[in-house]
Tab-separated table of C-alpha atoms and ligand atoms in Angstrom:
chain	number	residue	atom	x	y	z
A	195	UNK	CA	120.094	134.242	91.880
A	196	UNK	CA	118.093	135.625	89.026
A	197	UNK	CA	114.642	136.920	89.802
A	198	UNK	CA	112.078	135.160	87.746
A	199	UNK	CA	108.931	136.868	86.126
A	200	UNK	CA	105.948	135.995	88.416
A	201	UNK	CA	102.347	135.489	87.298
A	202	UNK	CA	99.573	136.097	89.864
A	203	UNK	CA	96.464	133.907	89.308
A	204	UNK	CA	93.742	135.596	91.320
A	205	UNK	CA	91.310	132.708	92.084
A	206	UNK	CA	88.870	134.967	93.966
A	207	UNK	CA	88.925	138.327	96.032
A	208	UNK	CA	90.778	136.658	98.767
A	209	UNK	CA	92.588	133.648	97.157
A	210	UNK	CA	95.507	133.495	94.638
A	211	UNK	CA	98.407	131.452	93.184
A	212	UNK	CA	101.700	132.922	91.988
A	213	UNK	CA	103.436	130.955	89.334
A	214	UNK	CA	107.033	131.391	88.244
A	215	UNK	CA	110.141	129.409	87.432
A	216	UNK	CA	112.567	128.331	90.112
A	217	UNK	CA	116.224	129.772	89.746
A	218	UNK	CA	118.326	127.665	87.452
A	219	UNK	CA	120.778	127.456	90.487
A	220	UNK	CA	118.081	125.486	92.447
A	221	UNK	CA	116.478	123.584	89.698
A	222	UNK	CA	118.767	123.102	86.622
A	223	UNK	CA	117.027	122.441	83.169
A	224	UNK	CA	118.019	119.490	81.030
A	225	UNK	CA	120.367	116.637	82.062
A	226	UNK	CA	121.313	118.434	85.248
A	227	UNK	CA	117.768	118.579	86.065
A	228	UNK	CA	117.346	114.902	85.535
A	229	UNK	CA	120.286	114.053	87.905
A	230	UNK	CA	118.799	116.245	90.627
A	231	UNK	CA	115.638	114.241	90.459
A	232	UNK	CA	117.718	111.059	90.642
A	233	UNK	CA	119.558	112.320	93.776
A	234	UNK	CA	116.494	113.340	95.522
A	235	UNK	CA	114.741	110.093	94.381
A	236	UNK	CA	116.700	108.010	96.937
A	237	UNK	CA	115.719	110.130	99.791
A	238	UNK	CA	112.126	108.667	99.726
A	239	UNK	CA	111.042	106.586	102.642
A	240	UNK	CA	110.964	102.719	102.303
A	241	UNK	CA	107.283	102.563	102.778
A	242	UNK	CA	104.365	104.520	100.978
A	243	UNK	CA	102.190	104.255	104.088
A	244	UNK	CA	98.538	103.581	104.118
A	245	UNK	CA	95.315	105.020	105.299
A	246	UNK	CA	91.917	103.627	106.458
A	247	UNK	CA	89.230	104.700	104.108
A	248	UNK	CA	85.646	103.426	104.796
A	249	UNK	CA	86.962	100.500	106.639
A	250	UNK	CA	89.428	99.616	104.056
A	251	UNK	CA	93.236	100.088	104.082
A	252	UNK	CA	94.445	101.849	101.059
A	253	UNK	CA	98.184	102.433	100.213
A	254	UNK	CA	98.955	106.110	99.592
A	255	UNK	CA	99.511	106.727	95.845
A	256	UNK	CA	103.014	108.169	96.206
A	257	UNK	CA	105.756	108.419	98.962
A	258	UNK	CA	105.943	111.485	101.217
A	259	UNK	CA	108.028	112.759	103.921
A	260	UNK	CA	108.177	116.079	106.058
A	261	UNK	CA	111.406	117.474	107.397
A	262	UNK	CA	112.131	120.258	109.860
A	263	UNK	CA	108.818	120.030	111.466
A	264	UNK	CA	106.367	117.008	112.312
A	265	UNK	CA	103.247	117.678	110.081
A	266	UNK	CA	99.856	116.323	111.519
A	267	UNK	CA	97.046	115.888	109.056
A	268	UNK	CA	94.254	113.618	108.700
A	269	UNK	CA	94.996	112.367	112.147
A	270	UNK	CA	98.436	111.189	111.492
A	271	UNK	CA	101.826	112.724	112.067
A	272	UNK	CA	104.544	112.731	109.274
A	273	UNK	CA	108.186	112.980	109.806
A	274	UNK	CA	109.877	115.956	111.637
A	275	UNK	CA	113.547	114.828	111.401
A	276	UNK	CA	116.320	117.072	110.432
A	277	UNK	CA	116.440	118.709	107.011
A	278	UNK	CA	118.790	116.738	104.749
A	279	UNK	CA	121.657	118.864	103.495
A	280	UNK	CA	120.655	118.550	99.901
A	281	UNK	CA	117.120	120.122	100.726
A	282	UNK	CA	118.459	123.101	102.802
A	283	UNK	CA	119.013	125.274	99.793
A	284	UNK	CA	115.196	125.072	98.915
A	285	UNK	CA	114.361	126.590	102.388
A	286	UNK	CA	117.192	129.086	102.286
A	287	UNK	CA	115.816	130.313	98.839
A	288	UNK	CA	112.215	130.368	100.092
A	289	UNK	CA	113.264	132.459	102.946
A	290	UNK	CA	115.021	134.869	100.655
A	291	UNK	CA	111.767	135.878	99.116
A	292	UNK	CA	110.415	138.419	101.669
A	293	UNK	CA	106.985	138.871	99.999
A	294	UNK	CA	106.155	135.271	101.224
A	295	UNK	CA	106.990	135.875	104.840
A	296	UNK	CA	110.429	134.492	105.338
A	297	UNK	CA	109.780	132.005	108.102
A	298	UNK	CA	109.860	128.721	106.138
A	299	UNK	CA	111.013	125.929	108.613
A	300	UNK	CA	109.439	122.727	107.049
A	301	UNK	CA	109.895	120.886	103.890
A	302	UNK	CA	107.609	118.199	102.459
A	303	UNK	CA	108.518	115.982	99.586
A	304	UNK	CA	106.014	114.005	97.441
A	305	UNK	CA	107.532	111.389	95.180
A	306	UNK	CA	105.394	110.146	92.213
A	307	UNK	CA	106.682	107.212	90.350
A	308	UNK	CA	104.558	107.689	87.229
A	309	UNK	CA	101.158	109.007	86.136
A	310	UNK	CA	99.362	106.559	88.363
A	311	UNK	CA	100.797	108.101	91.558
A	312	UNK	CA	98.817	111.196	92.553
A	313	UNK	CA	97.411	113.348	95.287
A	314	UNK	CA	93.638	113.590	95.517
A	315	UNK	CA	91.498	116.582	96.077
A	316	UNK	CA	92.343	118.211	99.475
A	317	UNK	CA	92.884	121.267	101.469
A	318	UNK	CA	96.272	121.716	103.148
A	319	UNK	CA	95.890	121.520	106.920
A	320	UNK	CA	96.889	124.975	108.191
A	321	UNK	CA	96.303	124.296	112.006
A	322	UNK	CA	100.094	124.243	112.666
A	323	UNK	CA	101.035	127.017	110.184
A	324	UNK	CA	101.425	130.687	110.889
A	325	UNK	CA	98.080	132.270	110.062
A	326	UNK	CA	97.965	133.609	106.431
A	327	UNK	CA	101.425	132.290	105.533
A	328	UNK	CA	101.636	131.230	101.948
A	329	UNK	CA	102.753	127.538	100.857
A	330	UNK	CA	105.472	127.298	98.283
A	331	UNK	CA	105.516	124.276	95.836
A	332	UNK	CA	108.266	123.371	93.455
A	333	UNK	CA	107.883	120.681	90.612
A	334	UNK	CA	110.806	118.641	89.543
A	335	UNK	CA	110.855	115.978	86.830
A	336	UNK	CA	107.893	115.048	84.783
A	337	UNK	CA	105.148	117.546	84.030
A	338	UNK	CA	101.817	117.037	85.841
A	339	UNK	CA	98.529	119.017	86.206
A	340	UNK	CA	97.810	121.041	89.298
A	341	UNK	CA	94.001	121.111	89.554
A	342	UNK	CA	92.168	123.777	91.632
A	343	UNK	CA	88.500	123.594	92.379
A	344	UNK	CA	86.257	125.871	94.201
A	345	UNK	CA	85.057	124.507	97.491
A	346	UNK	CA	81.575	125.468	96.649
A	347	UNK	CA	80.464	125.182	92.959
A	348	UNK	CA	81.623	123.623	89.939
A	349	UNK	CA	84.556	126.077	89.058
A	350	UNK	CA	87.915	124.340	88.259
A	351	UNK	CA	91.215	125.342	86.761
A	352	UNK	CA	94.200	123.353	85.644
A	353	UNK	CA	97.711	124.662	85.859
A	354	UNK	CA	100.543	122.908	83.982
A	355	UNK	CA	103.631	122.140	86.168
A	356	UNK	CA	106.618	121.545	83.913
A	357	UNK	CA	110.077	120.849	85.570
A	358	UNK	CA	111.153	124.023	87.484
A	359	UNK	CA	107.612	125.405	88.146
A	360	UNK	CA	107.121	127.142	91.289
A	361	UNK	CA	103.465	127.631	92.768
A	362	UNK	CA	102.752	129.638	95.683
A	363	UNK	CA	99.254	129.173	97.439
A	364	UNK	CA	98.135	132.282	99.194
A	365	UNK	CA	95.390	134.215	100.959
A	366	UNK	CA	92.259	132.028	101.741
A	367	UNK	CA	92.990	129.394	99.178
A	368	UNK	CA	93.083	126.496	101.590
A	369	UNK	CA	89.562	127.522	102.621
A	370	UNK	CA	88.061	128.444	99.383
A	371	UNK	CA	89.720	126.046	97.037
A	372	UNK	CA	90.877	122.404	97.029
A	373	UNK	CA	93.874	121.258	94.989
A	374	UNK	CA	95.125	117.975	93.491
A	375	UNK	CA	97.512	116.316	91.120
A	376	UNK	CA	95.097	113.827	89.199
A	377	UNK	CA	96.006	110.337	88.414
A	378	UNK	CA	96.634	109.710	84.606
A	379	UNK	CA	94.715	106.522	83.733
A	380	UNK	CA	95.711	103.629	81.455
A	381	UNK	CA	98.759	102.998	79.590
A	382	UNK	CA	99.579	106.714	79.379
A	383	UNK	CA	99.870	106.928	83.152
A	384	UNK	CA	102.452	104.086	83.069
A	385	UNK	CA	104.684	106.046	80.754
A	386	UNK	CA	104.725	109.288	82.609
A	387	UNK	CA	108.108	109.831	84.194
A	388	UNK	CA	109.109	110.486	87.813
A	389	UNK	CA	108.114	113.700	89.510
A	390	UNK	CA	109.123	115.153	92.862
A	391	UNK	CA	107.244	117.944	94.521
A	392	UNK	CA	108.857	119.870	97.245
A	393	UNK	CA	106.575	122.043	99.302
A	394	UNK	CA	107.604	124.521	101.840
A	395	UNK	CA	105.659	125.733	104.992
A	396	UNK	CA	105.897	128.220	107.833
A	397	UNK	CA	105.153	126.697	111.189
A	398	UNK	CA	103.968	128.298	114.336
A	399	UNK	CA	106.646	128.677	116.928
A	400	UNK	CA	106.127	129.537	120.541
A	401	UNK	CA	106.911	133.030	119.471
A	402	UNK	CA	104.257	133.095	116.595
A	403	UNK	CA	101.492	131.041	117.958
A	404	UNK	CA	98.483	132.034	116.114
A	405	UNK	CA	97.154	130.306	113.141
A	406	UNK	CA	96.782	127.148	110.993
A	407	UNK	CA	98.307	123.466	109.442
A	408	UNK	CA	98.106	121.270	106.480
A	409	UNK	CA	94.832	119.781	105.552
A	410	UNK	CA	94.015	116.286	104.327
A	411	UNK	CA	93.389	115.115	100.866
A	412	UNK	CA	91.439	112.402	99.360
A	413	UNK	CA	90.333	110.969	96.022
A	414	UNK	CA	86.799	111.713	96.492
A	415	UNK	CA	85.258	114.681	98.084
A	416	UNK	CA	87.403	117.383	99.288
A	417	UNK	CA	89.526	116.427	102.334
A	418	UNK	CA	92.460	117.641	104.312
A	419	UNK	CA	95.804	116.773	102.770
A	420	UNK	CA	95.571	113.117	101.585
A	421	UNK	CA	93.604	113.003	98.405
A	422	UNK	CA	93.065	109.212	98.872
A	423	UNK	CA	89.304	109.046	99.042
A	424	UNK	CA	88.802	110.047	102.583
A	425	UNK	CA	85.450	111.632	103.371
A	426	UNK	CA	85.494	115.265	103.213
A	427	UNK	CA	85.732	115.823	106.978
A	428	UNK	CA	88.695	113.663	107.207
A	429	UNK	CA	90.506	115.200	104.258
A	430	UNK	CA	92.816	117.844	105.438
A	431	UNK	CA	96.186	117.081	104.282
A	432	UNK	CA	97.024	114.255	106.508
A	433	UNK	CA	100.304	112.392	106.753
A	434	UNK	CA	99.229	109.326	105.018
A	435	UNK	CA	96.421	110.295	102.778
A	436	UNK	CA	97.149	109.846	99.179
B	1405	AKG	O1	102.555	117.396	94.157
B	1405	AKG	C1	101.898	118.556	94.132
B	1405	AKG	O2	102.123	119.378	93.169
B	1405	AKG	C2	101.072	118.877	95.288
B	1405	AKG	C3	101.311	118.352	96.523
B	1405	AKG	C4	100.373	118.794	97.697
B	1405	AKG	O3	99.225	119.296	97.450
B	1405	AKG	C5	100.684	118.550	99.036
B	1405	AKG	O4	101.710	118.047	99.447
B	1405	AKG	O5	99.786	118.932	100.002
B	1406	FE2	FE1	98.308	120.085	99.209
């Protein structure tokens, strides 16, 4: 595969995001890219799932599933079944990039129907992950915005994610910064097309037991993966959070 030019966005002394284009073999542009989204769209689970927020049950504003390893975040466990054959090439590719550790064994998909689907502000839960292991994220389909905010302070940065964009979150990013894919309100949001996000993580094994997991997310203050409005303490990326 051809090596893409990578841009490192240094968020702080300890936190960074790499941005580059996925190889065409993995994420073809144009009509072949559209048919890739169509093929992966049918993999989504039948239910979007729900989370309890402040005593209310709220449907997660996207579909999500984890393959290869079961991922526990925001008090819930997602997936863990075998990696579907059509997703294995993403893991193989991630493991061919030695600079990111080469131990990717979990693949999580988020399916966004339109601009109304989103993932709220969250930190990925690193409890189950190899300590310090970067997280790779690949965008397929409609362009959306990746919003990064400093955990303390007002600073924020938006990164555009057109089809084929790879973002790698590394260093202390999950501690120092939250991330989210904001909802697009109103009529405009209804017209935004389907997007699939593929994230790849490196889980601890018995041999590598030292380190983190995916946080929760919430629509409000920073949560562990979920982004659906959970209070900050509950917002590390969790199975259901939106
Ligand atoms: O859809 C995206 O780009 C982000 C997904 C995400 O942050 C997550 O799955 O934890
Ligand atoms: Fe995340």
